[in-house]
């Protein structure tokens, strides 16, 4: 009889709670959580590969608390000399293309050959409730148990196209902790691809065959950014369609101008669920890395990315300072009311509010 794989989604019988609970134990746990670790202790633990310290540092980075931000900046500054020793891979694709399954298969392959893999998965935040499911650890139930892998789901919040506000800094912390392969999974909708492309070395686009978008779905922007296209779920009845899609995409890619990196984007097929084509995709990424390091594009691109994130950080801070200003908050409510009553226009109101700040 076939042996079924135990799933993390399996619901087990509940366990009755004990009649008595140790109040002292609860207090001890709460007190431990309240204890603030020093910057030097966190940095030392991160450099020693401590996952708990890494998670705590990323939480500080993502926090909007000013004290947390100050400590986070100090941690990042201390970790920076130990970073930049990884290959950063961005992976995107429409919902349903199998990103999580692919990343689990890809990540497991990498850890099996001795790599340390960090997955920064950006979860879409609801524009209504502002909440996120953060279910990537559940979807990657095998990889999450791998001692050489670290998975960190983060809410996208209101940042550009769904990329978590502090993903860039999280990359530095993961590299300092010894992870030599960083994978960033995008939401797969909106403009997240643009932001992720500006923080990775290699950008992989996952596609599906037979979805009706082999040609119609070839959007110039996303195709120009992609360093490779992987047609996932190339197995069973989909195999023939995947091979046809590969031919179509190859033809389309040759219509685009040569990239600055001198790399010719490739189209490959794979089956994440059957672990087919995973090794070939990694070999291709290594081929890209060698080419771009040899022609100096690899580090030149990283320098350009650093300049881009300098401007982005300034813009974000200016925006944050503006909207947290108490005077602006008060006047903004009044201007919104005037707009609602058709007594002013959005443009006049904006000019007025901007004038107050100066």
JSON list of C-alpha atoms in Angstrom, two decimals, residues 154-335:
[
{"chain": "A", "resi": 154, "resn": "UNK", "atom": "CA", "xyz": [6.89, 39.59, 4.96]},
{"chain": "A", "resi": 155, "resn": "UNK", "atom": "CA", "xyz": [3.78, 41.67, 4.30]},
{"chain": "A", "resi": 156, "resn": "UNK", "atom": "CA", "xyz": [4.02, 43.90, 1.25]},
{"chain": "A", "resi": 157, "resn": "UNK", "atom": "CA", "xyz": [2.29, 46.79, 2.97]},
{"chain": "A", "resi": 158, "resn": "UNK", "atom": "CA", "xyz": [1.84, 49.88, 0.81]},
{"chain": "A", "resi": 159, "resn": "UNK", "atom": "CA", "xyz": [5.27, 49.77, -0.82]},
{"chain": "A", "resi": 160, "resn": "UNK", "atom": "CA", "xyz": [5.81, 49.75, -4.57]},
{"chain": "A", "resi": 161, "resn": "UNK", "atom": "CA", "xyz": [3.97, 46.92, -6.25]},
{"chain": "A", "resi": 162, "resn": "UNK", "atom": "CA", "xyz": [4.04, 44.68, -3.21]},
{"chain": "A", "resi": 163, "resn": "UNK", "atom": "CA", "xyz": [7.73, 44.56, -2.34]},
{"chain": "A", "resi": 164, "resn": "UNK", "atom": "CA", "xyz": [8.25, 44.68, 1.43]},
{"chain": "A", "resi": 165, "resn": "UNK", "atom": "CA", "xyz": [9.59, 48.04, 2.55]},
{"chain": "A", "resi": 166, "resn": "UNK", "atom": "CA", "xyz": [12.78, 46.67, 4.02]},
{"chain": "A", "resi": 167, "resn": "UNK", "atom": "CA", "xyz": [13.56, 43.66, 1.81]},
{"chain": "A", "resi": 168, "resn": "UNK", "atom": "CA", "xyz": [16.78, 45.33, 0.68]},
{"chain": "A", "resi": 169, "resn": "UNK", "atom": "CA", "xyz": [18.10, 45.53, 4.24]},
{"chain": "A", "resi": 170, "resn": "UNK", "atom": "CA", "xyz": [16.93, 41.98, 4.99]},
{"chain": "A", "resi": 171, "resn": "UNK", "atom": "CA", "xyz": [19.17, 40.75, 2.16]},
{"chain": "A", "resi": 172, "resn": "UNK", "atom": "CA", "xyz": [22.21, 42.28, 3.89]},
{"chain": "A", "resi": 173, "resn": "UNK", "atom": "CA", "xyz": [21.33, 40.62, 7.20]},
{"chain": "A", "resi": 174, "resn": "UNK", "atom": "CA", "xyz": [20.84, 37.21, 5.56]},
{"chain": "A", "resi": 175, "resn": "UNK", "atom": "CA", "xyz": [24.19, 37.49, 3.77]},
{"chain": "A", "resi": 176, "resn": "UNK", "atom": "CA", "xyz": [25.91, 38.43, 7.02]},
{"chain": "A", "resi": 177, "resn": "UNK", "atom": "CA", "xyz": [24.36, 35.33, 8.62]},
{"chain": "A", "resi": 178, "resn": "UNK", "atom": "CA", "xyz": [26.15, 33.18, 6.03]},
{"chain": "A", "resi": 179, "resn": "UNK", "atom": "CA", "xyz": [23.43, 32.57, 3.44]},
{"chain": "A", "resi": 180, "resn": "UNK", "atom": "CA", "xyz": [25.14, 32.45, 0.05]},
{"chain": "A", "resi": 181, "resn": "UNK", "atom": "CA", "xyz": [21.97, 32.19, -2.06]},
{"chain": "A", "resi": 182, "resn": "UNK", "atom": "CA", "xyz": [19.19, 34.73, -1.56]},
{"chain": "A", "resi": 183, "resn": "UNK", "atom": "CA", "xyz": [15.85, 34.10, -3.26]},
{"chain": "A", "resi": 184, "resn": "UNK", "atom": "CA", "xyz": [13.24, 36.85, -3.39]},
{"chain": "A", "resi": 185, "resn": "UNK", "atom": "CA", "xyz": [9.74, 35.78, -4.34]},
{"chain": "A", "resi": 186, "resn": "UNK", "atom": "CA", "xyz": [7.49, 38.59, -5.55]},
{"chain": "A", "resi": 187, "resn": "UNK", "atom": "CA", "xyz": [3.76, 38.92, -5.18]},
{"chain": "A", "resi": 188, "resn": "UNK", "atom": "CA", "xyz": [3.44, 38.40, -8.92]},
{"chain": "A", "resi": 189, "resn": "UNK", "atom": "CA", "xyz": [1.06, 41.29, -9.47]},
{"chain": "A", "resi": 190, "resn": "UNK", "atom": "CA", "xyz": [1.40, 45.01, -10.04]},
{"chain": "A", "resi": 191, "resn": "UNK", "atom": "CA", "xyz": [4.82, 46.62, -10.28]},
{"chain": "A", "resi": 192, "resn": "UNK", "atom": "CA", "xyz": [6.62, 44.39, -7.77]},
{"chain": "A", "resi": 193, "resn": "UNK", "atom": "CA", "xyz": [8.79, 43.00, -10.55]},
{"chain": "A", "resi": 194, "resn": "UNK", "atom": "CA", "xyz": [10.35, 46.43, -11.15]},
{"chain": "A", "resi": 195, "resn": "UNK", "atom": "CA", "xyz": [11.36, 46.82, -7.51]},
{"chain": "A", "resi": 196, "resn": "UNK", "atom": "CA", "xyz": [12.67, 43.25, -7.17]},
{"chain": "A", "resi": 197, "resn": "UNK", "atom": "CA", "xyz": [14.67, 43.59, -10.39]},
{"chain": "A", "resi": 198, "resn": "UNK", "atom": "CA", "xyz": [16.47, 46.51, -8.76]},
{"chain": "A", "resi": 199, "resn": "UNK", "atom": "CA", "xyz": [17.79, 44.38, -5.89]},
{"chain": "A", "resi": 200, "resn": "UNK", "atom": "CA", "xyz": [18.75, 41.04, -7.48]},
{"chain": "A", "resi": 201, "resn": "UNK", "atom": "CA", "xyz": [21.52, 39.74, -9.73]},
{"chain": "A", "resi": 202, "resn": "UNK", "atom": "CA", "xyz": [19.39, 37.31, -11.74]},
{"chain": "A", "resi": 203, "resn": "UNK", "atom": "CA", "xyz": [15.70, 37.68, -12.55]},
{"chain": "A", "resi": 204, "resn": "UNK", "atom": "CA", "xyz": [13.70, 34.53, -13.36]},
{"chain": "A", "resi": 205, "resn": "UNK", "atom": "CA", "xyz": [10.20, 34.69, -14.82]},
{"chain": "A", "resi": 206, "resn": "UNK", "atom": "CA", "xyz": [8.00, 31.62, -14.35]},
{"chain": "A", "resi": 207, "resn": "UNK", "atom": "CA", "xyz": [5.34, 30.98, -16.99]},
{"chain": "A", "resi": 208, "resn": "UNK", "atom": "CA", "xyz": [2.67, 28.39, -17.70]},
{"chain": "A", "resi": 209, "resn": "UNK", "atom": "CA", "xyz": [2.07, 26.68, -21.03]},
{"chain": "A", "resi": 210, "resn": "UNK", "atom": "CA", "xyz": [-1.42, 26.55, -22.43]},
{"chain": "A", "resi": 211, "resn": "UNK", "atom": "CA", "xyz": [-2.61, 29.53, -20.42]},
{"chain": "A", "resi": 212, "resn": "UNK", "atom": "CA", "xyz": [-3.35, 31.46, -23.60]},
{"chain": "A", "resi": 213, "resn": "UNK", "atom": "CA", "xyz": [-0.61, 34.02, -23.06]},
{"chain": "A", "resi": 214, "resn": "UNK", "atom": "CA", "xyz": [2.34, 32.62, -25.00]},
{"chain": "A", "resi": 215, "resn": "UNK", "atom": "CA", "xyz": [2.25, 35.66, -27.27]},
{"chain": "A", "resi": 216, "resn": "UNK", "atom": "CA", "xyz": [-0.43, 37.95, -25.87]},
{"chain": "A", "resi": 217, "resn": "UNK", "atom": "CA", "xyz": [1.19, 37.83, -22.44]},
{"chain": "A", "resi": 218, "resn": "UNK", "atom": "CA", "xyz": [4.60, 38.88, -23.66]},
{"chain": "A", "resi": 219, "resn": "UNK", "atom": "CA", "xyz": [4.61, 42.30, -22.04]},
{"chain": "A", "resi": 220, "resn": "UNK", "atom": "CA", "xyz": [7.66, 44.26, -23.12]},
{"chain": "A", "resi": 221, "resn": "UNK", "atom": "CA", "xyz": [8.62, 45.49, -19.64]},
{"chain": "A", "resi": 222, "resn": "UNK", "atom": "CA", "xyz": [8.67, 42.19, -17.80]},
{"chain": "A", "resi": 223, "resn": "UNK", "atom": "CA", "xyz": [10.31, 40.31, -20.69]},
{"chain": "A", "resi": 224, "resn": "UNK", "atom": "CA", "xyz": [13.06, 42.94, -20.95]},
{"chain": "A", "resi": 225, "resn": "UNK", "atom": "CA", "xyz": [13.79, 42.54, -17.25]},
{"chain": "A", "resi": 226, "resn": "UNK", "atom": "CA", "xyz": [13.86, 38.73, -17.29]},
{"chain": "A", "resi": 227, "resn": "UNK", "atom": "CA", "xyz": [17.24, 37.01, -17.56]},
{"chain": "A", "resi": 228, "resn": "UNK", "atom": "CA", "xyz": [15.47, 33.72, -18.18]},
{"chain": "A", "resi": 229, "resn": "UNK", "atom": "CA", "xyz": [11.99, 32.28, -18.58]},
{"chain": "A", "resi": 230, "resn": "UNK", "atom": "CA", "xyz": [11.15, 28.94, -17.01]},
{"chain": "A", "resi": 231, "resn": "UNK", "atom": "CA", "xyz": [7.98, 27.23, -18.18]},
{"chain": "A", "resi": 232, "resn": "UNK", "atom": "CA", "xyz": [6.82, 25.39, -15.09]},
{"chain": "A", "resi": 233, "resn": "UNK", "atom": "CA", "xyz": [4.53, 22.36, -14.77]},
{"chain": "A", "resi": 234, "resn": "UNK", "atom": "CA", "xyz": [6.13, 20.79, -17.86]},
{"chain": "A", "resi": 235, "resn": "UNK", "atom": "CA", "xyz": [4.96, 17.30, -17.02]},
{"chain": "A", "resi": 236, "resn": "UNK", "atom": "CA", "xyz": [2.28, 14.79, -17.98]},
{"chain": "A", "resi": 237, "resn": "UNK", "atom": "CA", "xyz": [-0.21, 16.16, -20.48]},
{"chain": "A", "resi": 238, "resn": "UNK", "atom": "CA", "xyz": [1.36, 19.62, -20.25]},
{"chain": "A", "resi": 239, "resn": "UNK", "atom": "CA", "xyz": [4.74, 18.49, -21.57]},
{"chain": "A", "resi": 240, "resn": "UNK", "atom": "CA", "xyz": [3.89, 18.92, -25.26]},
{"chain": "A", "resi": 241, "resn": "UNK", "atom": "CA", "xyz": [2.39, 22.37, -24.70]},
{"chain": "A", "resi": 242, "resn": "UNK", "atom": "CA", "xyz": [5.42, 23.40, -22.63]},
{"chain": "A", "resi": 243, "resn": "UNK", "atom": "CA", "xyz": [7.78, 22.49, -25.46]},
{"chain": "A", "resi": 244, "resn": "UNK", "atom": "CA", "xyz": [5.69, 24.50, -27.93]},
{"chain": "A", "resi": 245, "resn": "UNK", "atom": "CA", "xyz": [5.62, 27.46, -25.54]},
{"chain": "A", "resi": 246, "resn": "UNK", "atom": "CA", "xyz": [9.41, 27.27, -25.24]},
{"chain": "A", "resi": 247, "resn": "UNK", "atom": "CA", "xyz": [9.76, 27.67, -29.00]},
{"chain": "A", "resi": 248, "resn": "UNK", "atom": "CA", "xyz": [7.37, 30.65, -29.03]},
{"chain": "A", "resi": 249, "resn": "UNK", "atom": "CA", "xyz": [9.14, 32.45, -26.20]},
{"chain": "A", "resi": 250, "resn": "UNK", "atom": "CA", "xyz": [12.55, 31.80, -27.74]},
{"chain": "A", "resi": 251, "resn": "UNK", "atom": "CA", "xyz": [11.40, 33.43, -30.96]},
{"chain": "A", "resi": 252, "resn": "UNK", "atom": "CA", "xyz": [10.05, 36.42, -29.05]},
{"chain": "A", "resi": 253, "resn": "UNK", "atom": "CA", "xyz": [13.22, 36.90, -27.00]},
{"chain": "A", "resi": 254, "resn": "UNK", "atom": "CA", "xyz": [15.35, 37.18, -30.11]},
{"chain": "A", "resi": 255, "resn": "UNK", "atom": "CA", "xyz": [13.32, 40.23, -31.17]},
{"chain": "A", "resi": 256, "resn": "UNK", "atom": "CA", "xyz": [14.62, 42.21, -28.21]},
{"chain": "A", "resi": 257, "resn": "UNK", "atom": "CA", "xyz": [17.89, 44.18, -28.27]},
{"chain": "A", "resi": 258, "resn": "UNK", "atom": "CA", "xyz": [21.01, 42.68, -26.70]},
{"chain": "A", "resi": 259, "resn": "UNK", "atom": "CA", "xyz": [21.20, 43.29, -22.95]},
{"chain": "A", "resi": 260, "resn": "UNK", "atom": "CA", "xyz": [23.90, 45.52, -21.46]},
{"chain": "A", "resi": 261, "resn": "UNK", "atom": "CA", "xyz": [25.21, 42.44, -19.69]},
{"chain": "A", "resi": 262, "resn": "UNK", "atom": "CA", "xyz": [25.76, 40.73, -23.09]},
{"chain": "A", "resi": 263, "resn": "UNK", "atom": "CA", "xyz": [23.68, 37.86, -21.76]},
{"chain": "A", "resi": 264, "resn": "UNK", "atom": "CA", "xyz": [21.16, 36.27, -24.12]},
{"chain": "A", "resi": 265, "resn": "UNK", "atom": "CA", "xyz": [18.07, 35.36, -22.04]},
{"chain": "A", "resi": 266, "resn": "UNK", "atom": "CA", "xyz": [17.17, 31.68, -22.21]},
{"chain": "A", "resi": 267, "resn": "UNK", "atom": "CA", "xyz": [13.91, 29.76, -22.10]},
{"chain": "A", "resi": 268, "resn": "UNK", "atom": "CA", "xyz": [13.78, 26.48, -20.21]},
{"chain": "A", "resi": 269, "resn": "UNK", "atom": "CA", "xyz": [11.13, 23.99, -19.14]},
{"chain": "A", "resi": 270, "resn": "UNK", "atom": "CA", "xyz": [10.83, 22.48, -15.70]},
{"chain": "A", "resi": 271, "resn": "UNK", "atom": "CA", "xyz": [8.55, 20.55, -13.40]},
{"chain": "A", "resi": 272, "resn": "UNK", "atom": "CA", "xyz": [8.93, 21.64, -9.80]},
{"chain": "A", "resi": 273, "resn": "UNK", "atom": "CA", "xyz": [6.66, 18.90, -8.52]},
{"chain": "A", "resi": 274, "resn": "UNK", "atom": "CA", "xyz": [8.79, 16.22, -10.24]},
{"chain": "A", "resi": 275, "resn": "UNK", "atom": "CA", "xyz": [12.13, 18.04, -9.70]},
{"chain": "A", "resi": 276, "resn": "UNK", "atom": "CA", "xyz": [12.80, 18.07, -13.45]},
{"chain": "A", "resi": 277, "resn": "UNK", "atom": "CA", "xyz": [14.93, 20.82, -14.98]},
{"chain": "A", "resi": 278, "resn": "UNK", "atom": "CA", "xyz": [15.91, 22.32, -11.61]},
{"chain": "A", "resi": 279, "resn": "UNK", "atom": "CA", "xyz": [19.61, 21.47, -11.89]},
{"chain": "A", "resi": 280, "resn": "UNK", "atom": "CA", "xyz": [19.73, 22.85, -15.44]},
{"chain": "A", "resi": 281, "resn": "UNK", "atom": "CA", "xyz": [18.24, 26.16, -14.29]},
{"chain": "A", "resi": 282, "resn": "UNK", "atom": "CA", "xyz": [20.86, 26.53, -11.57]},
{"chain": "A", "resi": 283, "resn": "UNK", "atom": "CA", "xyz": [23.64, 25.71, -14.05]},
{"chain": "A", "resi": 284, "resn": "UNK", "atom": "CA", "xyz": [22.29, 28.47, -16.29]},
{"chain": "A", "resi": 285, "resn": "UNK", "atom": "CA", "xyz": [22.36, 30.95, -13.37]},
{"chain": "A", "resi": 286, "resn": "UNK", "atom": "CA", "xyz": [25.99, 30.04, -12.68]},
{"chain": "A", "resi": 287, "resn": "UNK", "atom": "CA", "xyz": [26.75, 30.55, -16.38]},
{"chain": "A", "resi": 288, "resn": "UNK", "atom": "CA", "xyz": [25.18, 34.01, -16.17]},
{"chain": "A", "resi": 289, "resn": "UNK", "atom": "CA", "xyz": [27.16, 34.84, -13.02]},
{"chain": "A", "resi": 290, "resn": "UNK", "atom": "CA", "xyz": [30.47, 33.84, -14.62]},
{"chain": "A", "resi": 291, "resn": "UNK", "atom": "CA", "xyz": [29.79, 35.84, -17.78]},
{"chain": "A", "resi": 292, "resn": "UNK", "atom": "CA", "xyz": [28.77, 39.00, -15.91]},
{"chain": "A", "resi": 293, "resn": "UNK", "atom": "CA", "xyz": [31.64, 38.81, -13.43]},
{"chain": "A", "resi": 294, "resn": "UNK", "atom": "CA", "xyz": [34.11, 38.36, -16.28]},
{"chain": "A", "resi": 295, "resn": "UNK", "atom": "CA", "xyz": [32.79, 41.42, -18.13]},
{"chain": "A", "resi": 296, "resn": "UNK", "atom": "CA", "xyz": [32.42, 43.42, -14.86]},
{"chain": "A", "resi": 297, "resn": "UNK", "atom": "CA", "xyz": [28.66, 43.87, -15.31]},
{"chain": "A", "resi": 298, "resn": "UNK", "atom": "CA", "xyz": [27.83, 41.93, -12.11]},
{"chain": "A", "resi": 299, "resn": "UNK", "atom": "CA", "xyz": [29.37, 44.45, -9.70]},
{"chain": "A", "resi": 300, "resn": "UNK", "atom": "CA", "xyz": [28.56, 47.44, -11.88]},
{"chain": "A", "resi": 301, "resn": "UNK", "atom": "CA", "xyz": [24.89, 46.51, -11.65]},
{"chain": "A", "resi": 302, "resn": "UNK", "atom": "CA", "xyz": [25.08, 46.21, -7.86]},
{"chain": "A", "resi": 303, "resn": "UNK", "atom": "CA", "xyz": [26.60, 49.70, -7.66]},
{"chain": "A", "resi": 304, "resn": "UNK", "atom": "CA", "xyz": [23.77, 51.10, -9.76]},
{"chain": "A", "resi": 305, "resn": "UNK", "atom": "CA", "xyz": [21.25, 49.33, -7.53]},
{"chain": "A", "resi": 306, "resn": "UNK", "atom": "CA", "xyz": [22.80, 50.91, -4.43]},
{"chain": "A", "resi": 307, "resn": "UNK", "atom": "CA", "xyz": [22.39, 54.37, -5.99]},
{"chain": "A", "resi": 308, "resn": "UNK", "atom": "CA", "xyz": [18.78, 53.56, -6.88]},
{"chain": "A", "resi": 309, "resn": "UNK", "atom": "CA", "xyz": [18.01, 52.51, -3.29]},
{"chain": "A", "resi": 310, "resn": "UNK", "atom": "CA", "xyz": [19.62, 55.67, -1.93]},
{"chain": "A", "resi": 311, "resn": "UNK", "atom": "CA", "xyz": [17.09, 57.76, -3.88]},
{"chain": "A", "resi": 312, "resn": "UNK", "atom": "CA", "xyz": [14.24, 55.43, -2.92]},
{"chain": "A", "resi": 313, "resn": "UNK", "atom": "CA", "xyz": [15.14, 55.65, 0.77]},
{"chain": "A", "resi": 314, "resn": "UNK", "atom": "CA", "xyz": [15.25, 59.46, 0.66]},
{"chain": "A", "resi": 315, "resn": "UNK", "atom": "CA", "xyz": [11.86, 59.60, -1.08]},
{"chain": "A", "resi": 316, "resn": "UNK", "atom": "CA", "xyz": [10.36, 57.20, 1.44]},
{"chain": "A", "resi": 317, "resn": "UNK", "atom": "CA", "xyz": [11.71, 59.15, 4.41]},
{"chain": "A", "resi": 318, "resn": "UNK", "atom": "CA", "xyz": [10.46, 62.47, 3.01]},
{"chain": "A", "resi": 319, "resn": "UNK", "atom": "CA", "xyz": [7.02, 60.95, 2.47]},
{"chain": "A", "resi": 320, "resn": "UNK", "atom": "CA", "xyz": [6.99, 59.50, 5.98]},
{"chain": "A", "resi": 321, "resn": "UNK", "atom": "CA", "xyz": [8.10, 62.81, 7.55]},
{"chain": "A", "resi": 322, "resn": "UNK", "atom": "CA", "xyz": [5.42, 64.68, 5.65]},
{"chain": "A", "resi": 323, "resn": "UNK", "atom": "CA", "xyz": [2.48, 62.49, 6.63]},
{"chain": "A", "resi": 324, "resn": "UNK", "atom": "CA", "xyz": [3.54, 62.09, 10.27]},
{"chain": "A", "resi": 325, "resn": "UNK", "atom": "CA", "xyz": [3.79, 65.86, 10.78]},
{"chain": "A", "resi": 326, "resn": "UNK", "atom": "CA", "xyz": [1.05, 66.86, 13.28]},
{"chain": "A", "resi": 327, "resn": "UNK", "atom": "CA", "xyz": [0.24, 70.10, 11.45]},
{"chain": "A", "resi": 328, "resn": "UNK", "atom": "CA", "xyz": [-0.05, 68.30, 8.11]},
{"chain": "A", "resi": 329, "resn": "UNK", "atom": "CA", "xyz": [-2.33, 65.65, 9.65]},
{"chain": "A", "resi": 330, "resn": "UNK", "atom": "CA", "xyz": [-4.75, 68.31, 10.88]},
{"chain": "A", "resi": 331, "resn": "UNK", "atom": "CA", "xyz": [-4.76, 70.34, 7.68]},
{"chain": "A", "resi": 332, "resn": "UNK", "atom": "CA", "xyz": [-5.04, 67.21, 5.52]},
{"chain": "A", "resi": 333, "resn": "UNK", "atom": "CA", "xyz": [-8.35, 66.30, 7.15]},
{"chain": "A", "resi": 334, "resn": "UNK", "atom": "CA", "xyz": [-9.68, 69.78, 6.41]},
{"chain": "A", "resi": 335, "resn": "UNK", "atom": "CA", "xyz": [-8.53, 69.67, 2.78]}
]
